[in-house]
XYZ file of C-alpha atoms in Angstrom:
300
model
C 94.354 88.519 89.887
C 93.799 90.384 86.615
C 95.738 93.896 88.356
C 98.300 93.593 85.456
C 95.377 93.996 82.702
C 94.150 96.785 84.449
C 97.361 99.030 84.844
C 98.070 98.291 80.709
C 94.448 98.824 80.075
C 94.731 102.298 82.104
C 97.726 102.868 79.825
C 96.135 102.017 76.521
C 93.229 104.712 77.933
C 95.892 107.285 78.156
C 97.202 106.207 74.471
C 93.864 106.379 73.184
C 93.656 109.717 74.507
C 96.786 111.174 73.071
C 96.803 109.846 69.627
C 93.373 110.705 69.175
C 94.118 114.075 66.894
C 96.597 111.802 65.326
C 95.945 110.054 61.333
C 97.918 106.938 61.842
C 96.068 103.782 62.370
C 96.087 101.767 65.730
C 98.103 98.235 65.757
C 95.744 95.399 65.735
C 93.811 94.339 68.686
C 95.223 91.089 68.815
C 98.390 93.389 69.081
C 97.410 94.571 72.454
C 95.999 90.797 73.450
C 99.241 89.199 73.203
C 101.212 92.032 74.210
C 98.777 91.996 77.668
C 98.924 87.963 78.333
C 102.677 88.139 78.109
C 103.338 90.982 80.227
C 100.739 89.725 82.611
C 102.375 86.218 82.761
C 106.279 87.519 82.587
C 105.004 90.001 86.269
C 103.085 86.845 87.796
C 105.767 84.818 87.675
C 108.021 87.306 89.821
C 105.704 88.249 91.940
C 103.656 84.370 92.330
C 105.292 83.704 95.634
C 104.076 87.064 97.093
C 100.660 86.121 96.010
C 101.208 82.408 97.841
C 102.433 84.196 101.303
C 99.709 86.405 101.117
C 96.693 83.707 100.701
C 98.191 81.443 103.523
C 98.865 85.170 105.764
C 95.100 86.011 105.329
C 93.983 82.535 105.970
C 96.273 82.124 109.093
C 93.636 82.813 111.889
C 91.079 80.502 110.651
C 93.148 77.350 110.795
C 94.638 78.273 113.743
C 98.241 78.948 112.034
C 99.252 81.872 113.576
C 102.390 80.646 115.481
C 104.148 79.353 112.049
C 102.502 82.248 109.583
C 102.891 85.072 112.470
C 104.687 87.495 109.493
C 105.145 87.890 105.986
C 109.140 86.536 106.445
C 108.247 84.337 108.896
C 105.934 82.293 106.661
C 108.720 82.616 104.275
C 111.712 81.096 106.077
C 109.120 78.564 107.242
C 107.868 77.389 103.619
C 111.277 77.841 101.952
C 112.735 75.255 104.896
C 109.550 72.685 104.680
C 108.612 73.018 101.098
C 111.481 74.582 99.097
C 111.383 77.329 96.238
C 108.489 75.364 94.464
C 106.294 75.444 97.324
C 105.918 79.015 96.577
C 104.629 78.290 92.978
C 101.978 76.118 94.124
C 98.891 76.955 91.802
C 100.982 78.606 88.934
C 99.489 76.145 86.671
C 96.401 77.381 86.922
C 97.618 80.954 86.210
C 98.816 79.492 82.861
C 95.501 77.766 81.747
C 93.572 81.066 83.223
C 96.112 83.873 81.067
C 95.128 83.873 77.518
C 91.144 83.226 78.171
C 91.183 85.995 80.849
C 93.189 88.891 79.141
C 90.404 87.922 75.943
C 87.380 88.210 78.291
C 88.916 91.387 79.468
C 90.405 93.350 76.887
C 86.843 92.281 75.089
C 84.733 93.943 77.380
C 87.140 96.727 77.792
C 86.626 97.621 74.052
C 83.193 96.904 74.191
C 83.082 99.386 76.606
C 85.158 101.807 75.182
C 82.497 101.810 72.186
C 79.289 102.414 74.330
C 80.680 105.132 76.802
C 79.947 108.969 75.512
C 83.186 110.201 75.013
C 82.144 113.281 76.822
C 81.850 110.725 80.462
C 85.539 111.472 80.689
C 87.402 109.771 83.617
C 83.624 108.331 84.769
C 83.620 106.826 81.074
C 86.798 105.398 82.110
C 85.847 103.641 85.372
C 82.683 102.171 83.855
C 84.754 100.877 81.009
C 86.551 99.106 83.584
C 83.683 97.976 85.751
C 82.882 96.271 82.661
C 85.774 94.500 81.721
C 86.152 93.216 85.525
C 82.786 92.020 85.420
C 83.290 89.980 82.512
C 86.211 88.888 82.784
C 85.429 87.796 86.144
C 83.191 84.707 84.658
C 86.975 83.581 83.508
C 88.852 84.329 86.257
C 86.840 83.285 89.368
C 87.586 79.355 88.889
C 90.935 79.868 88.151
C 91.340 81.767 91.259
C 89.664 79.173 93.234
C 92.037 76.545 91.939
C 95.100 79.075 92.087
C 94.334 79.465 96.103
C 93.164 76.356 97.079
C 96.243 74.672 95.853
C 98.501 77.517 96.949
C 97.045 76.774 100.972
C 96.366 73.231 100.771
C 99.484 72.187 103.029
C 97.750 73.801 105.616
C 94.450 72.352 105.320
C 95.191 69.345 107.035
C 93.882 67.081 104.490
C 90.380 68.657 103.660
C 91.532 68.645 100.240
C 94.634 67.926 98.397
C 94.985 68.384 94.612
C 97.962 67.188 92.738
C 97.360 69.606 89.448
C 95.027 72.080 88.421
C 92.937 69.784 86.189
C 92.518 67.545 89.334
C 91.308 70.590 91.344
C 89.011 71.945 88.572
C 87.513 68.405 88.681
C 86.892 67.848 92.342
C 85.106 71.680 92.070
C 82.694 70.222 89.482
C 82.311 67.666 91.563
C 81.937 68.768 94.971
C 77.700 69.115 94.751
C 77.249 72.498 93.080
C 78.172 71.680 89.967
C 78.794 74.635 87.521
C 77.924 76.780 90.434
C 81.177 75.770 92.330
C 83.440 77.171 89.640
C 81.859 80.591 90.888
C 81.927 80.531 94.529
C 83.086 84.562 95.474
C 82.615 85.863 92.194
C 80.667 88.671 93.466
C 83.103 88.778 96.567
C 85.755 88.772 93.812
C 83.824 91.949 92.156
C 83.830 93.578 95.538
C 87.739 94.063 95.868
C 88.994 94.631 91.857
C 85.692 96.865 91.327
C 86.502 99.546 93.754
C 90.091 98.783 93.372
C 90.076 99.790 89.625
C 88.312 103.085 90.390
C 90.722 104.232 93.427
C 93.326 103.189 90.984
C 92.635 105.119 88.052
C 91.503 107.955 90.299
C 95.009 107.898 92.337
C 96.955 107.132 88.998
C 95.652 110.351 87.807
C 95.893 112.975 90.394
C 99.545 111.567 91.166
C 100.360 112.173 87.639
C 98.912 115.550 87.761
C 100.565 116.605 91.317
C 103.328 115.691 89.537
C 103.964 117.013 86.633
C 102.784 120.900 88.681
C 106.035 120.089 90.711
C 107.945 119.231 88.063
C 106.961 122.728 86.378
C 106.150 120.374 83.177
C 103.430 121.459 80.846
C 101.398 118.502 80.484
C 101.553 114.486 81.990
C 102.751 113.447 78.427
C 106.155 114.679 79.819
C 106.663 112.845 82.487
C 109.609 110.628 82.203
C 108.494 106.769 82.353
C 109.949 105.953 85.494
C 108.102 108.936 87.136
C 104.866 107.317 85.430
C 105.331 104.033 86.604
C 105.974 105.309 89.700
C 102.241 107.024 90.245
C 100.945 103.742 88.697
C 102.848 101.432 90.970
C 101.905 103.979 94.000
C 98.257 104.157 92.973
C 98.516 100.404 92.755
C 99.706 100.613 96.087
C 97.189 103.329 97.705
C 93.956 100.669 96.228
C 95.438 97.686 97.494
C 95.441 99.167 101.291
C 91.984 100.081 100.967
C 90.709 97.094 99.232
C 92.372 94.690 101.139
C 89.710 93.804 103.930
C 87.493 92.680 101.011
C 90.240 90.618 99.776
C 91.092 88.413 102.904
C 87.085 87.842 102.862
C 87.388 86.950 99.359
C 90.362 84.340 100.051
C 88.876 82.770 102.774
C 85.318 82.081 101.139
C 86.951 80.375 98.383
C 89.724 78.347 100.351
C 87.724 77.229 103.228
C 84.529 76.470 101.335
C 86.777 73.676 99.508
C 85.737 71.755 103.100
C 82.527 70.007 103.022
C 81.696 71.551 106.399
C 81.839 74.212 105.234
C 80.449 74.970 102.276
C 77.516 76.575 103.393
C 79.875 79.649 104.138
C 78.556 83.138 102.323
C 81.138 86.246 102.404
C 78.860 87.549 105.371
C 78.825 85.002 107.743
C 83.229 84.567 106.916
C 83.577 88.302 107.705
C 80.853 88.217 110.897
C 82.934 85.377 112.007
C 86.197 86.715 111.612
C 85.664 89.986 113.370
C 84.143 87.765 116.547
C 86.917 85.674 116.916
C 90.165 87.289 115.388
C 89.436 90.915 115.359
C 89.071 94.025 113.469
C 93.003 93.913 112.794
C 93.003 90.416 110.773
C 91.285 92.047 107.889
C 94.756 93.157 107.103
C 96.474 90.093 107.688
C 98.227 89.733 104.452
C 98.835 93.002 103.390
C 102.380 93.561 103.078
C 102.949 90.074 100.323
C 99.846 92.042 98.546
C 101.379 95.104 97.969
C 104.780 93.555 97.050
C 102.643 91.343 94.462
C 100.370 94.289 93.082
C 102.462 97.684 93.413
C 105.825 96.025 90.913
C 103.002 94.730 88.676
C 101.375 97.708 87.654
C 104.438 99.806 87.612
């Protein structure tokens, strides 16, 4: 997921914002490009095996796989004594072809809409700016996530598919009857957790800072101390996931499942109809707890 670029992009909002009486000129874009990509990269591969347990946790009912993935350390002790560390990093490869075009689709439609908001929109200019950049940089990001999940599951899928790299995977998506089309399946799904998602977060990230710094007695956010900041980020973070998260096991199964030719007539309604029949309301949040270890230490 692109949650990394949108806690630094928050941040580079809040720089904006102070510097803007200032006369010194802003480092480069490209400054700000490479700085994002590596940070993004350096969190995901920390937090990459959260973001494994969680897609095979939110999956688990579907496949009938609830015995072996009943909990978050369950499915942990279970794939660390069947498939070993690297069975956690299953996917990563994708991540690495997907970093550098995704952080320039995003960070280009976040400036693009940081020079089309009125200034005067305030923290509504803010949440459109991001609305923008997710939508973009969506186009990039959807195919890698397909690849990044299907290959992160596929030892559960019983053989429907089975990709040995991501160039294989992004072939056999091309190739599976939709064409171009394939690369896309659950974008707008996709848009349906991050775009919500980026407006609790900025919301929370904001009135945490400003509870805050009134019980701190501190005149203005600015003087927060940085682990207090990452702190509101990482529990803002945090506070989105929770709420986002139904939309995010929909999200995971549309594009892991739909990898079977039976099933590729699947749309994001008739996976969540389905899911509520035969699993229940509580499977929506199946998954939950590898999320938040994966999103809340990224964005701090």
């Amino acid at each position: 997921s692109l949650q990394y670029l949108r806690a630094s992009a928050v941040t580079d909002m809040e720089a904006d914002s102070s510097s803007s009486s200032s006369d010194s000129s802003s480092p480069p874009v490209w400054h700000g490009l490479a700085a994002g990509a590596a940070s993004g990269l350096a969190a995901r591969i920390v937090t990459f095996p959260t973001d494994t347990l969680k897609a095979r946790l939110q999956i688990r009912g579907a496949i009938n796989a609830d015995a072996v993935y009943s909990s978050t350390f369950t499915a942990a002790g279970h794939m660390l004594a069947t498939e070993g560390l690297l069975g956690f990093y299953r996917g990563f490869g994708a991540v690495l072809w997907g970093v550098v075009p995704a952080n320039l689709a995003y960070f280009g439609g976040y400036e693009l809409g940081k020079a089309v908001m009125p200034s005067h929109w305030g923290m509504a200019g803010d949440m459109a700016t991001g609305a923008l950049a997710q939508v973009l940089a969506g186009v990039v990001y959807t195919p890698v996530d397909i690849v990044k999940e299907r290959m992160q599951v596929q030892a559960l899928m019983r053989g429907s598919y089975s990709y040995a790299s991501p160039r294989q995977a992004f072939a056999a998506l091309l190739g599976g009857g939709q064409g171009v089309l394939g690369l896309f399946r659950g974008y707008w799904a996709t848009n349906c957790v991050w775009l919500p998602w980026n407006s609790l977060y900025i919301a929370g990230y904001e009135q945490l800072k400003r509870q805050t710094t009134l019980a701190l007695q501190l005149s203005n956010a600015q003087e927060l101390p940085p682990l207090v900041v990452a702190s509101c980020s990482a529990a803002a973070a945090a506070g989105a996931a929770v709420v986002t998260h139904p939309f995010d096991v929909v999200k995971t199964r549309l594009q892991v499942l739909t990898g079977q030719r039976s099933a590729q007539s699947l749309t994001a309604l008739k996976v969540a109809q389905r899911q509520l029949a035969v699993e229940g309301l509580g499977s929506f949040w199946h998954g939950l707890t590898p999320r938040l270890l994966n999103i809340a230490p990224g964005c701090a």
